[in-house]
Coordinates of C-alpha atoms in Angstrom, one line a residue:
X1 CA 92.0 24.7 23.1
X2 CA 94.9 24.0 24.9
X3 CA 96.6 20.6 26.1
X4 CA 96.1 19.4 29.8
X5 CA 99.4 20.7 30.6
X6 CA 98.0 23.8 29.8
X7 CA 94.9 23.4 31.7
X8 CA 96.5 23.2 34.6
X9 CA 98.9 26.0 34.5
X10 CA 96.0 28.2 33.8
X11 CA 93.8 26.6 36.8
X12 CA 97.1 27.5 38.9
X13 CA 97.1 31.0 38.1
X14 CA 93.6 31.6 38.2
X15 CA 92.8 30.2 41.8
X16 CA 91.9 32.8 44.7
X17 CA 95.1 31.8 46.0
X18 CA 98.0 31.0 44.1
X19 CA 100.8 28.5 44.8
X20 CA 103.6 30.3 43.5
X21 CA 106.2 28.2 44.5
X22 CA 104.3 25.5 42.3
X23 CA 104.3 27.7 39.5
X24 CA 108.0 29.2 39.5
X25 CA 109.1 24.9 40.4
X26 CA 106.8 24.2 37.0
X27 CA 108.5 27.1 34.8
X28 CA 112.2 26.2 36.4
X29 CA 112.1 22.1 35.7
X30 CA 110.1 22.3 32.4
X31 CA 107.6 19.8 33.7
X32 CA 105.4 20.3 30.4
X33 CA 106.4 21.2 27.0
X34 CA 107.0 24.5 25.7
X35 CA 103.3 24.5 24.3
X36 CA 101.8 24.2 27.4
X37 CA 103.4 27.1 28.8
X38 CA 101.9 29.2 26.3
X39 CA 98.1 28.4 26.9
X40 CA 95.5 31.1 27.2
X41 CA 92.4 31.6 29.2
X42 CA 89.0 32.3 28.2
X43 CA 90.1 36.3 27.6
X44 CA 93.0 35.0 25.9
X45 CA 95.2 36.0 28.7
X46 CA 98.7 33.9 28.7
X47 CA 100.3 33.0 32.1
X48 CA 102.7 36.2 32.2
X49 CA 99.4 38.5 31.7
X50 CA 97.6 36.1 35.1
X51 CA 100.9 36.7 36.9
X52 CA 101.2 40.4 36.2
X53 CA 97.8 40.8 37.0
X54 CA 98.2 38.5 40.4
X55 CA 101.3 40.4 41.6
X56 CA 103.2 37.5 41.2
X57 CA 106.9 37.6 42.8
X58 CA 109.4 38.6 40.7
X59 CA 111.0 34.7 40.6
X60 CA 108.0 33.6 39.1
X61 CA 107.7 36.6 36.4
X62 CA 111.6 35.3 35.3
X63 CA 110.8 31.8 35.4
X64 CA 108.0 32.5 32.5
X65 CA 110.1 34.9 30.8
X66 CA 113.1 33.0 30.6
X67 CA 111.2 30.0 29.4
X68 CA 108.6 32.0 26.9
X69 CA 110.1 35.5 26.3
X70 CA 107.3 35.9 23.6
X71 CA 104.8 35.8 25.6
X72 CA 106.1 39.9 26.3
X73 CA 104.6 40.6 22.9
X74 CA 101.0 38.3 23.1
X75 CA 98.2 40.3 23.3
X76 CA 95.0 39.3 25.3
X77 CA 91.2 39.7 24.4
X78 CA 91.7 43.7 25.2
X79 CA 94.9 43.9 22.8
X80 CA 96.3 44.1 26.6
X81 CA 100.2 43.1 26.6
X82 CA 101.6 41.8 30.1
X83 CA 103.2 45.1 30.2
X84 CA 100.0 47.5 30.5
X85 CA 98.8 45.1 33.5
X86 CA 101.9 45.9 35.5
X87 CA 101.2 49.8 35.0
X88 CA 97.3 48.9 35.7
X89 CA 97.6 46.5 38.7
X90 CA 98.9 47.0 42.1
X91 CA 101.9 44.9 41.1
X92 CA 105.0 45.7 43.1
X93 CA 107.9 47.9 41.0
X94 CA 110.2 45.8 40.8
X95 CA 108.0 43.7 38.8
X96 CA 107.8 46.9 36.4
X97 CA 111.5 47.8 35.9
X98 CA 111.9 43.5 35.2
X99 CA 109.4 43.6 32.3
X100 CA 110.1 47.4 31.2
X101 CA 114.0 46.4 30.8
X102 CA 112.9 43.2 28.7
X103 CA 110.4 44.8 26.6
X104 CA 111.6 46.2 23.0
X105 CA 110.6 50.4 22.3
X106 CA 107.8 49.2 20.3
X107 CA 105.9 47.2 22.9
X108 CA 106.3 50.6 24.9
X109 CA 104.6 52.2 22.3
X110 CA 101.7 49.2 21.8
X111 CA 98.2 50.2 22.5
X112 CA 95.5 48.3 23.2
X113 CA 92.0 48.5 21.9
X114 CA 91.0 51.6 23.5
X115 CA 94.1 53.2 22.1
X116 CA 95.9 53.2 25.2
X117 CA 99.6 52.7 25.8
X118 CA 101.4 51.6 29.4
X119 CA 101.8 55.3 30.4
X120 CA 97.7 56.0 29.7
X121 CA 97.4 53.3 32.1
X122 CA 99.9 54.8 34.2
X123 CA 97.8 58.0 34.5
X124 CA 94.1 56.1 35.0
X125 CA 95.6 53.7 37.8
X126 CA 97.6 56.9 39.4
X127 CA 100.9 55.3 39.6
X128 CA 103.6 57.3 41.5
X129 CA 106.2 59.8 39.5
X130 CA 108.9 56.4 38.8
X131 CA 106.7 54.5 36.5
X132 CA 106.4 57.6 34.5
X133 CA 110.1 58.6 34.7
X134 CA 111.5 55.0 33.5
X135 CA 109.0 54.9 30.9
X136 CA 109.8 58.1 29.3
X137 CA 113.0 57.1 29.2
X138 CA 112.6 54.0 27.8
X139 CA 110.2 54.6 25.0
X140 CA 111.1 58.4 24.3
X141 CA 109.4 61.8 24.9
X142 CA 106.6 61.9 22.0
X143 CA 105.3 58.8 23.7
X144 CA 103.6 61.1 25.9
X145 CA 101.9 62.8 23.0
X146 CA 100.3 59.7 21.4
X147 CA 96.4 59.6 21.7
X148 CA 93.8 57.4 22.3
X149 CA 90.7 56.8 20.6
X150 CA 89.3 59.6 22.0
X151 CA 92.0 61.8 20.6
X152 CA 93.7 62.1 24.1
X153 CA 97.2 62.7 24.9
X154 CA 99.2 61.6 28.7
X155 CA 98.8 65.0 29.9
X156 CA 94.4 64.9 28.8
X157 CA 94.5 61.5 30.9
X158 CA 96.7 62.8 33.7
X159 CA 94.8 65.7 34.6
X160 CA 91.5 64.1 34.3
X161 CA 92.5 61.2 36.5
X162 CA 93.6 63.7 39.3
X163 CA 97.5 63.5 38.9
X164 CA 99.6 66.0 41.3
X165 CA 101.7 68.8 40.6
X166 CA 104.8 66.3 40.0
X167 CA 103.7 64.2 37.7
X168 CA 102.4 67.1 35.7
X169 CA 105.7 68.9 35.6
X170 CA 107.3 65.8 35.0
X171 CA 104.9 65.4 31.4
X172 CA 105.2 69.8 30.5
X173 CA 109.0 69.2 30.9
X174 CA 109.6 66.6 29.1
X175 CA 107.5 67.3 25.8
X176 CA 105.7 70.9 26.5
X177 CA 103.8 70.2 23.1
X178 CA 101.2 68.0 25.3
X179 CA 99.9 70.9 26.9
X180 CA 99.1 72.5 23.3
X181 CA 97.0 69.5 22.2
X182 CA 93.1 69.1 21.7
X183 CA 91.0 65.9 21.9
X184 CA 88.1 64.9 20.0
X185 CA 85.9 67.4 21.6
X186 CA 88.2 70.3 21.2
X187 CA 89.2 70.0 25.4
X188 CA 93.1 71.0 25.7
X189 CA 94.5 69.6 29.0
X190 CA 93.6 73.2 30.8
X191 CA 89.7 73.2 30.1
X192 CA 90.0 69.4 31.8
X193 CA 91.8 71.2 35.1
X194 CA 88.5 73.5 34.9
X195 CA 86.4 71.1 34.8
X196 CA 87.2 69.1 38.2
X197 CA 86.9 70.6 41.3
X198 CA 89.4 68.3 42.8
X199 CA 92.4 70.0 40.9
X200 CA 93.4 72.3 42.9
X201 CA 94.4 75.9 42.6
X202 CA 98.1 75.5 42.5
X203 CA 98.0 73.0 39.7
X204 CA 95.6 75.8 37.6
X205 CA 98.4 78.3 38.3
X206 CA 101.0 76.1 36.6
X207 CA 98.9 74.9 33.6
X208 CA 97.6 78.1 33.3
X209 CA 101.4 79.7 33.8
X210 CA 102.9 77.0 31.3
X211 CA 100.0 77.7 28.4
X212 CA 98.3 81.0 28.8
X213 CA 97.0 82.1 25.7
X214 CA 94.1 78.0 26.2
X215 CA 92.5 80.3 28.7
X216 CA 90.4 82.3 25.4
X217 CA 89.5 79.3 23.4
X218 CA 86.6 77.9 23.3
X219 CA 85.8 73.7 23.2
X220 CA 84.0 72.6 20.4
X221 CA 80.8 73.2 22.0
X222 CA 81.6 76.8 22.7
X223 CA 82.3 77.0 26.5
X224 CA 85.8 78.5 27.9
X225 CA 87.4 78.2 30.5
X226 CA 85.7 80.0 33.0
X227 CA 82.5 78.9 32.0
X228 CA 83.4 74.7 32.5
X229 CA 84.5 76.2 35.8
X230 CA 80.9 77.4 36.5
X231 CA 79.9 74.1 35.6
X232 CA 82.4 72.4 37.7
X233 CA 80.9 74.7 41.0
X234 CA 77.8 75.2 40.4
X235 CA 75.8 73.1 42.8
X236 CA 78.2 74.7 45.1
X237 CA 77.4 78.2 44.1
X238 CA 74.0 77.7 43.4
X239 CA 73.2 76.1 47.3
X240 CA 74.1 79.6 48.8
X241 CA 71.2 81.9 49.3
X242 CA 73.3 84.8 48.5
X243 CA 73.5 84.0 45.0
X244 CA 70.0 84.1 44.4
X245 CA 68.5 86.5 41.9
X246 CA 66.3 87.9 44.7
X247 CA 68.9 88.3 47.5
X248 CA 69.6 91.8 48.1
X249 CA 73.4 92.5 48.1
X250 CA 73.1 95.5 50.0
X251 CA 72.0 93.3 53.3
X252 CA 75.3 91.2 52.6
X253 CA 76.6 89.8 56.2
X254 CA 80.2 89.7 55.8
X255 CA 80.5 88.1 58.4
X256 CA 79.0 85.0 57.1
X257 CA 81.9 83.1 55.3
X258 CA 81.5 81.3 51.9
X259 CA 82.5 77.6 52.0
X260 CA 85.8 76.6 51.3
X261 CA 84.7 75.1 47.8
X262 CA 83.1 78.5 47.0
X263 CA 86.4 80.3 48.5
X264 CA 88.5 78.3 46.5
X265 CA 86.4 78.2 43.3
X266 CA 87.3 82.3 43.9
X267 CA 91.0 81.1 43.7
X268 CA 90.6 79.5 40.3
X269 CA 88.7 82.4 39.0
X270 CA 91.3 84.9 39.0
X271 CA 93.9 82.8 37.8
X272 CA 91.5 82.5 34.9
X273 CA 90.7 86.1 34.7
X274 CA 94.6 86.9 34.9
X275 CA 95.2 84.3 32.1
X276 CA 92.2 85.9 30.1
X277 CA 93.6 89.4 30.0
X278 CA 96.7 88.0 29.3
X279 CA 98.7 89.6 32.3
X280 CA 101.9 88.4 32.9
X281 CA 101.0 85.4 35.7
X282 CA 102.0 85.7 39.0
X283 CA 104.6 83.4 41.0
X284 CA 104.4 80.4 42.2
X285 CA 103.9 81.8 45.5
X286 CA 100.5 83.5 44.3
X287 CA 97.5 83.4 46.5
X288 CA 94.5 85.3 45.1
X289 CA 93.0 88.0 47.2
X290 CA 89.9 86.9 49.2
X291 CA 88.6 90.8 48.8
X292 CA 88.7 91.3 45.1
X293 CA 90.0 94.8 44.0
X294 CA 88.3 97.2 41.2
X295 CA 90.9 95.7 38.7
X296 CA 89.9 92.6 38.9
X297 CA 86.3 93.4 38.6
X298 CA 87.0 95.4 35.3
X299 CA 88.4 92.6 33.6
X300 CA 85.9 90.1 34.1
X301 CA 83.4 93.0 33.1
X302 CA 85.7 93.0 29.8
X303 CA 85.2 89.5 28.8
X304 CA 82.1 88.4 27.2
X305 CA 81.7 84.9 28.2
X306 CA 82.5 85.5 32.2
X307 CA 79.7 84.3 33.8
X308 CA 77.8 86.3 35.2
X309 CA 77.7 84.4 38.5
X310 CA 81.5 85.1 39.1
X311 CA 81.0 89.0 38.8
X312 CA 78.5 88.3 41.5
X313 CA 80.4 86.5 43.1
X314 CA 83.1 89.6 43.3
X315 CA 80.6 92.1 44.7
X316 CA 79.6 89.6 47.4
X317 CA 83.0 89.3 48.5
X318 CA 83.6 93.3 48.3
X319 CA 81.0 95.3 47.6
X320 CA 83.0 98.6 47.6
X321 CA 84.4 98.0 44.1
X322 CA 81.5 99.4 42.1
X323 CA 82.0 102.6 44.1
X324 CA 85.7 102.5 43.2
X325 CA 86.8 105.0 40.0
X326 CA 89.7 104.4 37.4
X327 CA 92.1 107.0 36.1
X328 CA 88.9 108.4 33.9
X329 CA 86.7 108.9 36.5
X330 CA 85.2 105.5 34.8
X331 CA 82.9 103.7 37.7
X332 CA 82.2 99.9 36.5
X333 CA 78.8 100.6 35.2
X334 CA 80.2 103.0 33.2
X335 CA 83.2 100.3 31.6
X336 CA 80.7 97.7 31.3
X337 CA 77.7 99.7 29.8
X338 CA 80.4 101.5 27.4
X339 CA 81.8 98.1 26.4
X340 CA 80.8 96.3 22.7
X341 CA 78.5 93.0 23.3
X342 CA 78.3 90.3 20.9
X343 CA 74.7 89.1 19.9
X344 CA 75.9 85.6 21.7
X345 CA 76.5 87.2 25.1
X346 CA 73.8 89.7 25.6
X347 CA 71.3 87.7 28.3
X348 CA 74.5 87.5 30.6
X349 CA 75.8 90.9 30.0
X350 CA 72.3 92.4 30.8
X351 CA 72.5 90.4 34.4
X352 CA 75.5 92.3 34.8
X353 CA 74.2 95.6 33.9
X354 CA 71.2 94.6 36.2
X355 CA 73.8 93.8 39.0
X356 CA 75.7 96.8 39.0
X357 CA 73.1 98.9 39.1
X358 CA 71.0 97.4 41.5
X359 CA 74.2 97.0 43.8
X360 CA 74.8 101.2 43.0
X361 CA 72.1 103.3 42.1
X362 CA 73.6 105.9 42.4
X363 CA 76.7 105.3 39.8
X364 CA 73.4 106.0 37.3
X365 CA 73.6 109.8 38.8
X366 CA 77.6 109.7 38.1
X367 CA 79.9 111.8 35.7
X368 CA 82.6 110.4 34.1
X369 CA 86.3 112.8 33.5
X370 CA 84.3 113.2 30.3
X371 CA 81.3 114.6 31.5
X372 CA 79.3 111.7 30.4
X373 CA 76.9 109.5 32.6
X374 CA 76.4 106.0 31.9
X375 CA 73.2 106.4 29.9
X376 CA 75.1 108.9 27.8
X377 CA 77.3 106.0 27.1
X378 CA 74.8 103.6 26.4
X379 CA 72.7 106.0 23.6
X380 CA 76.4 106.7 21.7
X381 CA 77.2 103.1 21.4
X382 CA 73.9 102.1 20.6
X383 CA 73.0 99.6 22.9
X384 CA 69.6 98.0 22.8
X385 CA 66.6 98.4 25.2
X386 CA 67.3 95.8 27.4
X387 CA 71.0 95.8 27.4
X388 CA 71.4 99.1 29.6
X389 CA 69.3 101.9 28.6
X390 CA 66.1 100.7 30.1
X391 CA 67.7 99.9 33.9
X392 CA 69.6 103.0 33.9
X393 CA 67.0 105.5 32.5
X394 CA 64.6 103.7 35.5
X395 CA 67.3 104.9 38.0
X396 CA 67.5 108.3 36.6
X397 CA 65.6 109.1 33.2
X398 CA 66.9 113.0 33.5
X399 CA 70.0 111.9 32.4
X400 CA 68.8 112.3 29.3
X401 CA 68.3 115.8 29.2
X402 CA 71.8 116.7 29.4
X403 CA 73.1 114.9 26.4
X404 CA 75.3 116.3 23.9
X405 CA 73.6 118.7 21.6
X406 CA 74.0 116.2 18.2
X407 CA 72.6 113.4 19.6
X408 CA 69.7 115.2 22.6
X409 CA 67.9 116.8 19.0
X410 CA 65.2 114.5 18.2
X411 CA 66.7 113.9 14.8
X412 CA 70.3 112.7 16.2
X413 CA 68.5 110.5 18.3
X414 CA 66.1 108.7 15.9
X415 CA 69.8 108.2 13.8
X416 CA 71.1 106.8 16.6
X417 CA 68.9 104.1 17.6
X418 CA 66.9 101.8 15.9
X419 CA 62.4 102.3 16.3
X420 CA 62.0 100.1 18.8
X421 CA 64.4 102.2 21.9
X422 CA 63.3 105.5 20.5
X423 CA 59.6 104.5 21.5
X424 CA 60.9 103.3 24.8
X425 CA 62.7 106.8 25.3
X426 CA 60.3 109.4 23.9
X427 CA 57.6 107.1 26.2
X428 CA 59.7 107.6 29.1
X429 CA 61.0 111.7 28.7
X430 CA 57.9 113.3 26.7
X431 CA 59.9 116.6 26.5
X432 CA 62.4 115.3 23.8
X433 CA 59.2 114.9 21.4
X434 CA 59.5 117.7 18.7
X435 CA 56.9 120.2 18.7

């Protein structure tokens, strides 16, 4: 309870429309005791928390301090201090620098009961690049890398609240550690930037550029990079009839553009890809190709856990690339049915075997430098049914005849692979049976 000296100061303040003359004459002349001055609301809320959160002019933010300089360190019902209203509220800056240069380091550092400090509430109201810049300076670099309750950092916030390029250089500058920090669900700052569509390719580039080697792990719940950016597009992706499992790529118009979200989810994808492989990144000036080239095709082919949507993707922007050989004579059916598969991975690699076939029958009929076509491949490194023999040996199931002499005797072969695909095999080419 507070005296009626106190009453009324808090009716003032808490009117639609505040007399602020009244207020800065009551603060000036001492009209009630220092007691008064000090009274709280129902939230606990002194008169410097109602006048930061009212925009108050900067006379009347003096007048309280000058008269009740504690009231910097009272916290209200939120364990807000007066200071993380002024970063939250559209108060003017002047206000800010007024309270920042009155405030001791610790109150910088003060969080409230979410376990945010004035520069989390920096990030979640958007406040321009200054509030950051005095702040840092006031309170130190390693307040940037203090977490909340949900174990995130200023750079986690930042990113997830749709900060631009100069406030994220401003954080990676100062303390480059926040870019190499997890939260609570395992998220580093880069899987947020893949996880909103509104961040924008540019701003990837630099996480990616500033912290390449996030782009291979996984969150907590196993996804990567590339796979929170197929979340992030997917109603996007999946609205276009061309990604439809029974749209035929061959009767791709090309002159149908994708949408610019689709175009620039492209964008992000390669910067991804590029981070993946760990290739040095590009410059700042980097703009990915709208036509993808046979490179860029083999290393999403490479990683396990590209979806298979984005490989799609690639062949509906070019569909030449499957047609397109590397120094081996290796087309991409032959790289991707040659390549190891973990158990976790095997539905999406066999869309991808599916797509490349059914995109280039006739890479099945195909000899590699090393005499080997891709269902050669698939027997020596003893992939399953499903995961590559049984779509090429459909395409051409004569392949089989000209295997290598260890592994085309019926003996070699049962070795080779497990009960299951030798019943497939011997069902399929009779001839192989021993007589």
């Amino acid at each position: 309870m507070c005296d009626d000296g106190g009453s009324i100061i808090i009716r003032l303040l808490t009117e639609n429309t505040v007399d602020w003359d009244n207020i800065i004459h009551i603060y000036k002349t001492k009209k009630y005791n220092s007691k008064s001055t000090q009274a709280v609301d129902w939230r606990k809320r002194t008169p410097l928390h109602l006048a930061c959160i009212k925009s108050a002019p900067l006379e009347a933010i003096k007048a309280i301090i000058k008269l009740c300089k504690d009231l910097l360190l009272q916290q209200d019902y939120d364990g807000l201090l007066p200071i993380h209203h002024l970063c939250t509220e559209t108060s003017p800056v002047q206000n800010f620098r007024f309270v920042l240069n009155k405030c001791p380091e610790e109150v910088l550092l003060h969080q409230d009961r979410k376990g945010y400090t004035p520069l989390h509430h920096c990030c979640i109201s958007g406040k321009d690049v200054v509030y950051f810049e005095e702040l840092i300076e006031m309170s130190g670099q390693e307040s940037i890398l203090i977490k909340d309750y949900q174990r995130r950092n200023v750079m986690h916030l930042a990113i997830i609240h749709g900060l631009g390029i100069q406030h994220l250089q401003l954080l990676a500058d100062t303390c480059p550690r926040s870019l190499n920090m997890e939260d609570a669900r395992g998220y580093f700052p880069l899987h947020y930037a893949c996880c909103y569509p509104s961040i924008s390719p540019h701003l990837l580039q630099f996480l990616v550029q500033r912290n390449q080697r996030v782009c291979r792990i996984k969150t907590n719940n196993g996804s990567n990079c590339l796979q929170l950016l197929y979340t992030a597009y997917r109603e996007d992706l999946e609205s276009d009839e061309r990604f439809q499992d029974d749209f035929e790529l061959a009767t791709v118009n090309e002159r149908q553009a994708f949408s610019e979200e689709i175009l620039e989810c492209w964008q992000k994808v390669v910067i991804l890809i590029a981070g993946n492989s760990l290739k040095s990144m590009p410059c700042d000036s980097f703009t990915a190709p709208v036509h993808p080239t046979s490179s860029i095709l083999l290393d999403m082919i490479q990683l396990d856990l590209c979806p298979y949507i984005f490989v799609r993707l690639a062949l509906l922007l070019n569909t030449e690339i499957v047609r397109e050989q590397d120094k081996h004579g290796n087309l991409p059916l032959h790289f991707a049915i040659g390549k190891p598969v973990s158990r976790r991975c095997e539905a999406n690699y066999s869309k991808i075997i599916d797509l490349l076939v059914d995109t280039y029958p006739d890479a099945c009929r195909i000899k590699n430098y090393a005499d080997k076509y891709p269902l050669h491949l698939a027997i020596e490194r003893e992939k399953k049914w499903n995961l590559g023999i049984k779509k090429v040996l459909e395409v051409f199931p004569t392949a089989i005849h000209s295997l290598d002499l260890d592994v085309r005797l019926f003996p070699f072969l049962l070795a080779k692979l497990d009960k299951h695909n030798m019943f497939k095999i011997l069902s399929t080419s009779n001839s192989l049976m021993p007589k």
